Coordinates of C-alpha atoms in Angstrom, one line a residue:
M15 CA -3.8 99.2 51.2
L16 CA -4.1 99.5 54.7
K17 CA -5.5 95.8 55.8
T18 CA -6.0 93.9 59.4
I19 CA -7.0 90.1 60.1
L20 CA -10.1 89.3 61.6
T21 CA -11.0 86.1 61.9
G22 CA -8.5 84.5 59.7
M23 CA -9.7 86.3 57.2
V24 CA -8.2 90.0 55.2
I25 CA -10.1 92.7 55.2
S26 CA -9.8 95.5 53.5
I27 CA -9.5 99.5 54.7
S28 CA -12.8 100.2 53.2
S29 CA -15.2 97.4 55.3
L30 CA -13.5 98.7 58.3
L31 CA -15.0 102.4 57.6
A32 CA -18.8 100.7 56.8
S33 CA -18.3 99.4 59.8
S34 CA -17.5 102.8 61.5
Q35 CA -20.1 104.8 59.7
T36 CA -22.4 106.2 62.0
F37 CA -25.9 104.4 61.2
P38 CA -29.2 104.4 64.4
K39 CA -28.3 101.7 66.7
L40 CA -31.4 99.4 66.4
E41 CA -31.9 97.2 69.7
E42 CA -31.9 93.8 68.4
A43 CA -35.2 92.8 69.6
F44 CA -36.5 95.6 67.2
R45 CA -34.3 94.1 64.5
L46 CA -35.5 90.2 65.0
K47 CA -38.7 91.5 65.1
Q48 CA -39.1 93.3 61.5
L49 CA -37.4 90.8 60.6
E50 CA -40.5 88.4 61.3
P51 CA -41.7 87.4 57.8
P52 CA -44.5 89.9 56.8
S53 CA -48.2 88.1 57.3
G54 CA -50.3 91.4 55.9
K55 CA -50.6 93.2 53.0
V56 CA -47.1 95.3 52.8
R57 CA -45.9 98.8 51.2
V58 CA -42.8 97.4 48.8
V59 CA -40.3 99.3 46.1
L60 CA -38.9 97.4 43.4
D61 CA -35.2 98.4 42.5
T62 CA -34.0 96.5 39.4
D63 CA -31.8 96.1 36.8
T64 CA -34.4 95.6 34.0
Y65 CA -32.5 95.2 31.4
N66 CA -29.8 93.2 32.1
E67 CA -31.3 89.2 31.3
V68 CA -34.7 88.0 32.0
D69 CA -35.5 87.8 35.2
D70 CA -36.5 91.4 36.9
Q71 CA -39.4 91.0 34.2
F72 CA -41.4 88.9 35.6
A73 CA -40.4 90.2 39.4
L74 CA -41.7 93.4 38.2
A75 CA -45.0 92.0 36.6
Y76 CA -45.4 89.5 39.7
A77 CA -45.1 92.3 42.1
Y78 CA -47.5 94.9 40.4
L79 CA -49.7 92.0 40.3
S80 CA -49.9 90.2 44.0
K81 CA -51.9 93.0 45.0
E82 CA -53.2 90.8 47.3
K83 CA -49.9 90.7 49.3
I84 CA -48.6 94.0 48.2
Q85 CA -48.8 97.3 47.3
L86 CA -46.3 98.5 45.1
E87 CA -45.1 101.5 45.2
A88 CA -42.2 102.7 43.1
V89 CA -40.2 101.3 40.6
Y90 CA -36.1 101.7 40.2
A91 CA -34.3 101.3 37.9
A92 CA -30.0 100.1 39.1
P93 CA -27.2 100.5 37.0
F94 CA -25.4 97.3 35.5
H95 CA -22.8 96.0 32.8
N96 CA -22.1 93.3 31.4
A97 CA -22.4 92.8 27.8
R98 CA -26.1 93.8 27.5
S99 CA -24.5 97.5 28.2
E100 CA -21.8 99.8 27.4
G101 CA -21.2 101.0 31.2
P102 CA -23.4 101.0 34.7
A103 CA -24.8 104.3 32.9
D104 CA -26.1 102.9 29.8
G105 CA -27.2 99.8 32.2
M106 CA -29.1 101.9 34.4
E107 CA -30.9 103.5 31.4
K108 CA -31.8 100.3 29.4
S109 CA -33.5 98.9 32.8
Y110 CA -35.4 102.5 33.0
Q111 CA -36.5 102.2 29.4
E112 CA -37.7 97.9 30.2
I113 CA -39.5 99.0 33.5
L114 CA -41.0 101.8 30.9
R115 CA -42.2 98.7 28.6
L116 CA -43.5 97.1 30.8
L117 CA -45.4 99.3 32.9
K118 CA -47.1 100.0 29.5
M119 CA -48.4 96.7 29.2
L120 CA -49.4 96.7 32.7
G121 CA -51.1 100.0 32.1
K122 CA -49.8 101.4 35.1
S123 CA -48.6 105.3 34.3
P124 CA -44.7 105.4 35.2
E125 CA -45.1 109.6 36.7
K126 CA -44.1 109.3 40.2
F127 CA -43.5 105.7 40.2
A128 CA -40.4 104.7 38.1
F129 CA -37.7 106.5 39.0
R130 CA -33.9 106.4 37.6
G131 CA -31.2 105.3 39.8
S132 CA -27.5 106.0 40.4
D133 CA -25.2 106.2 36.7
R134 CA -22.4 104.9 39.0
Y135 CA -21.4 102.4 41.8
L136 CA -20.1 103.8 45.2
E137 CA -16.4 104.7 44.9
D138 CA -16.1 105.2 47.9
V139 CA -18.7 103.7 51.9
T140 CA -18.7 107.5 52.7
R141 CA -20.2 109.0 49.7
P142 CA -23.7 108.6 47.9
V143 CA -24.8 108.3 44.9
R144 CA -27.6 110.6 44.9
S145 CA -30.6 110.3 42.1
E146 CA -33.7 110.1 41.6
A147 CA -34.4 106.5 43.0
A148 CA -32.0 107.2 46.0
L149 CA -33.7 110.7 47.1
D150 CA -37.6 108.9 46.8
L151 CA -36.6 106.6 48.9
V152 CA -35.5 108.4 51.6
Q153 CA -39.0 110.3 51.5
K154 CA -41.0 107.1 51.7
A155 CA -38.5 105.7 54.2
M156 CA -38.7 109.1 56.3
A157 CA -42.1 109.2 55.5
S158 CA -42.8 105.6 56.8
S159 CA -42.7 104.6 60.8
P160 CA -41.5 101.0 62.1
E161 CA -44.8 100.1 62.6
N162 CA -45.7 100.5 58.6
P163 CA -42.2 99.6 57.2
L164 CA -41.4 100.0 54.2
Y165 CA -40.1 96.9 52.3
V166 CA -37.5 97.8 49.9
V167 CA -37.0 94.7 47.2
P168 CA -33.3 95.1 45.4
V169 CA -32.9 92.3 42.6
G170 CA -29.6 94.0 41.6
C171 CA -26.8 95.4 42.8
I172 CA -27.6 97.3 45.4
T173 CA -26.1 100.7 45.1
N174 CA -29.4 102.8 44.8
I175 CA -30.1 100.9 48.9
A176 CA -26.5 101.4 49.8
S177 CA -27.0 105.4 48.8
A178 CA -30.2 105.8 50.6
I179 CA -29.1 105.0 53.7
L180 CA -25.5 107.1 53.7
I181 CA -28.3 110.1 52.6
E182 CA -30.3 109.5 55.5
P183 CA -29.0 106.6 58.1
E184 CA -31.9 107.2 60.0
I185 CA -34.3 105.1 57.1
I186 CA -32.9 101.8 58.5
K187 CA -35.5 101.8 61.5
N188 CA -39.0 102.3 58.9
I189 CA -37.3 100.0 56.5
V190 CA -36.4 95.9 56.0
V191 CA -34.8 95.5 53.1
V192 CA -35.2 91.9 50.8
W193 CA -31.8 91.0 48.7
L194 CA -31.5 88.8 45.7
G195 CA -27.8 88.6 45.8
G196 CA -24.7 86.9 47.2
N197 CA -24.1 83.7 47.7
G198 CA -24.6 81.4 50.8
L199 CA -22.4 82.0 54.0
N200 CA -20.6 78.2 52.9
W201 CA -20.0 78.9 49.6
P202 CA -16.8 79.3 48.7
H203 CA -17.0 82.6 46.9
Q204 CA -19.4 85.5 46.6
R205 CA -18.6 86.9 43.1
E206 CA -21.9 86.7 42.0
F207 CA -23.3 89.2 39.5
N208 CA -25.6 91.5 42.0
L209 CA -23.1 91.6 44.7
K210 CA -19.7 92.2 42.5
Q211 CA -20.9 94.5 40.4
D212 CA -21.0 97.0 43.7
V213 CA -18.9 96.0 47.1
L214 CA -19.0 98.3 48.6
A215 CA -22.7 99.1 48.4
A216 CA -23.0 95.9 49.7
R217 CA -20.8 96.2 52.2
V218 CA -22.6 99.6 53.4
V219 CA -25.6 97.5 53.4
F220 CA -24.4 94.6 55.5
D221 CA -23.1 96.7 58.2
S222 CA -25.6 99.4 58.1
G223 CA -27.6 97.2 60.5
V224 CA -30.7 98.0 58.6
P225 CA -33.4 94.4 59.2
L226 CA -31.7 92.8 56.0
V227 CA -33.0 89.2 54.0
V228 CA -31.3 88.1 51.6
M229 CA -32.4 85.4 49.0
P230 CA -28.5 84.1 48.6
C231 CA -28.2 82.9 44.4
R232 CA -26.1 79.5 45.1
P233 CA -26.9 77.0 46.4
V234 CA -30.4 78.2 47.0
V235 CA -32.0 80.2 44.4
S236 CA -30.5 78.3 41.2
H237 CA -33.4 75.8 41.9
F238 CA -35.5 78.0 40.2
H239 CA -35.6 77.0 36.8
T240 CA -38.4 76.8 34.5
T241 CA -38.1 75.2 30.8
I242 CA -39.0 76.8 27.4
P243 CA -41.9 73.9 26.3
E244 CA -43.1 75.2 30.0
L245 CA -43.3 78.6 29.3
K246 CA -44.6 77.8 25.9
Y247 CA -47.7 76.0 27.6
Y248 CA -48.2 78.4 30.6
L249 CA -47.2 81.9 28.4
E250 CA -47.9 82.1 25.0
G251 CA -51.8 83.7 23.6
K252 CA -52.4 84.6 27.3
N253 CA -51.8 88.0 26.7
E254 CA -49.5 90.7 26.0
L255 CA -47.3 90.8 28.7
S256 CA -47.0 86.4 29.2
D257 CA -46.2 86.5 25.2
Y258 CA -43.3 89.1 26.0
L259 CA -41.5 87.6 28.8
Y260 CA -42.0 84.0 26.9
N261 CA -40.7 85.7 23.8
I262 CA -37.6 87.3 25.6
V263 CA -36.7 83.9 27.6
C264 CA -36.5 81.9 23.7
E265 CA -34.3 85.2 22.9
Y266 CA -32.1 85.0 25.8
S267 CA -32.0 81.2 25.4
G268 CA -30.5 82.0 21.9
G269 CA -31.8 78.5 20.4
K270 CA -30.2 76.4 22.7
E271 CA -31.7 72.9 23.3
A272 CA -32.6 71.1 26.8
Y273 CA -32.3 74.7 28.3
S274 CA -34.0 76.0 31.3
K275 CA -33.3 79.3 32.9
V276 CA -33.4 80.5 36.5
I277 CA -35.7 83.7 37.0
W278 CA -33.7 84.3 40.1
D279 CA -35.4 87.4 41.0
V280 CA -39.2 86.4 41.7
T281 CA -38.1 84.9 44.7
T282 CA -37.8 88.1 46.1
V283 CA -41.4 88.7 45.7
A284 CA -42.4 85.2 47.0
W285 CA -41.5 85.7 50.0
L286 CA -43.8 89.0 50.5
V287 CA -46.5 87.5 48.9
N288 CA -46.0 83.6 50.5
P289 CA -43.1 83.6 53.1
M290 CA -44.1 79.9 53.3
W291 CA -43.0 78.8 49.6
I292 CA -39.3 80.2 51.3
Q293 CA -37.5 78.4 54.6
T294 CA -35.3 81.5 56.2
N295 CA -33.0 81.0 58.4
L296 CA -31.5 84.1 61.0
V297 CA -27.7 84.4 61.1
H298 CA -25.3 86.7 61.7
S299 CA -24.8 89.4 59.4
P300 CA -21.3 88.2 57.4
V301 CA -18.3 90.6 57.1
L302 CA -17.4 90.8 53.3
T303 CA -13.7 90.1 52.4
D304 CA -11.7 91.8 49.7
Q305 CA -11.5 88.5 48.4
M306 CA -15.6 88.5 48.2
T307 CA -16.0 85.7 50.4
F308 CA -17.9 86.0 53.8
S309 CA -16.4 85.7 57.4
V310 CA -18.7 84.9 60.2
D311 CA -18.1 87.8 63.1
H312 CA -20.7 85.8 66.3
S313 CA -20.4 89.6 68.0
R314 CA -22.8 91.4 64.5
H315 CA -26.2 91.5 64.5
F316 CA -28.4 88.7 62.8
I317 CA -30.0 89.1 59.3
R318 CA -32.6 86.6 57.8
M319 CA -31.3 84.6 55.3
A320 CA -33.3 82.3 52.7
T321 CA -32.3 78.4 52.7
D322 CA -34.9 76.5 51.1
L323 CA -37.7 77.4 48.5
R324 CA -41.1 75.7 47.2
R325 CA -40.0 76.0 43.3
D326 CA -43.6 74.3 42.1
A327 CA -46.0 76.7 44.0
I328 CA -43.8 79.9 43.0
F329 CA -44.2 79.2 39.7
R330 CA -48.2 78.2 40.1
D331 CA -48.9 81.6 41.6
L332 CA -47.1 83.7 39.0
F333 CA -48.1 81.4 35.8
S334 CA -51.9 82.1 37.4
K335 CA -51.2 85.8 37.8
L336 CA -49.4 86.4 34.0
T337 CA -51.9 84.9 32.3
K338 CA -55.5 86.2 34.2

């Protein structure tokens, strides 16, 4: 494959193609304004590989129950492939069915609210995967405005969002993406599950110029742990939903002793509920290399990236809402 050297790192031709895509040119002042932490109630769509493990279920419930700050307008099923699925399409379908289970417990109809997403990952940075989720996102984003943007919250691989941007690049003017994916800029590698599932989709999003907030898994969100005894104390016996969340973590633990679990995906929602709980800085959008590392180019546009979080404050709010 044709390669070129950029700031001492090997960058693939697919990365160059992604950066050369025809995306609307956003003024940096406009992008920085969109990246300011939200102060009021926001409109949100959640994109989730819900059956991948157990944290997505917490994030979906938290987003739906945080009605004072979040107006949840849709939930999209994202593809995933690990030991809990036979492939991306199977992972997406299992995630969709898990979304339906959770919505039933929350008393929310899935009609025109829950959508199936991509059945595969991007095969080319110029060709989207058309799905119900990607097309609904385009429709909702085009009906939005810079003054009232749609917050797009992917907590799995970012295929659906990249596809929507490729279908209609104009949507980057009307959305803010808040993604749980990748690691910190100075982490040795980016072989993190959400990012490595679809590297091409990640490149599209990083290169598109869309206002982007990133919750890096390591070394930031990896501190958002809970334990079986803590979940038992706060959740067990409170209601059907809290029992379900407690039990799926117990099952996922496999009976291990001295076990704790990172509830990664809740942090994206927490930043929208109260940005004071998660410290973020403005950084230049990184270049994602073939080696799944970040290369820094200070001429690129800004994104916002989390650097620290208040673990106890977030869990306190989460447990309160899950048990009311």
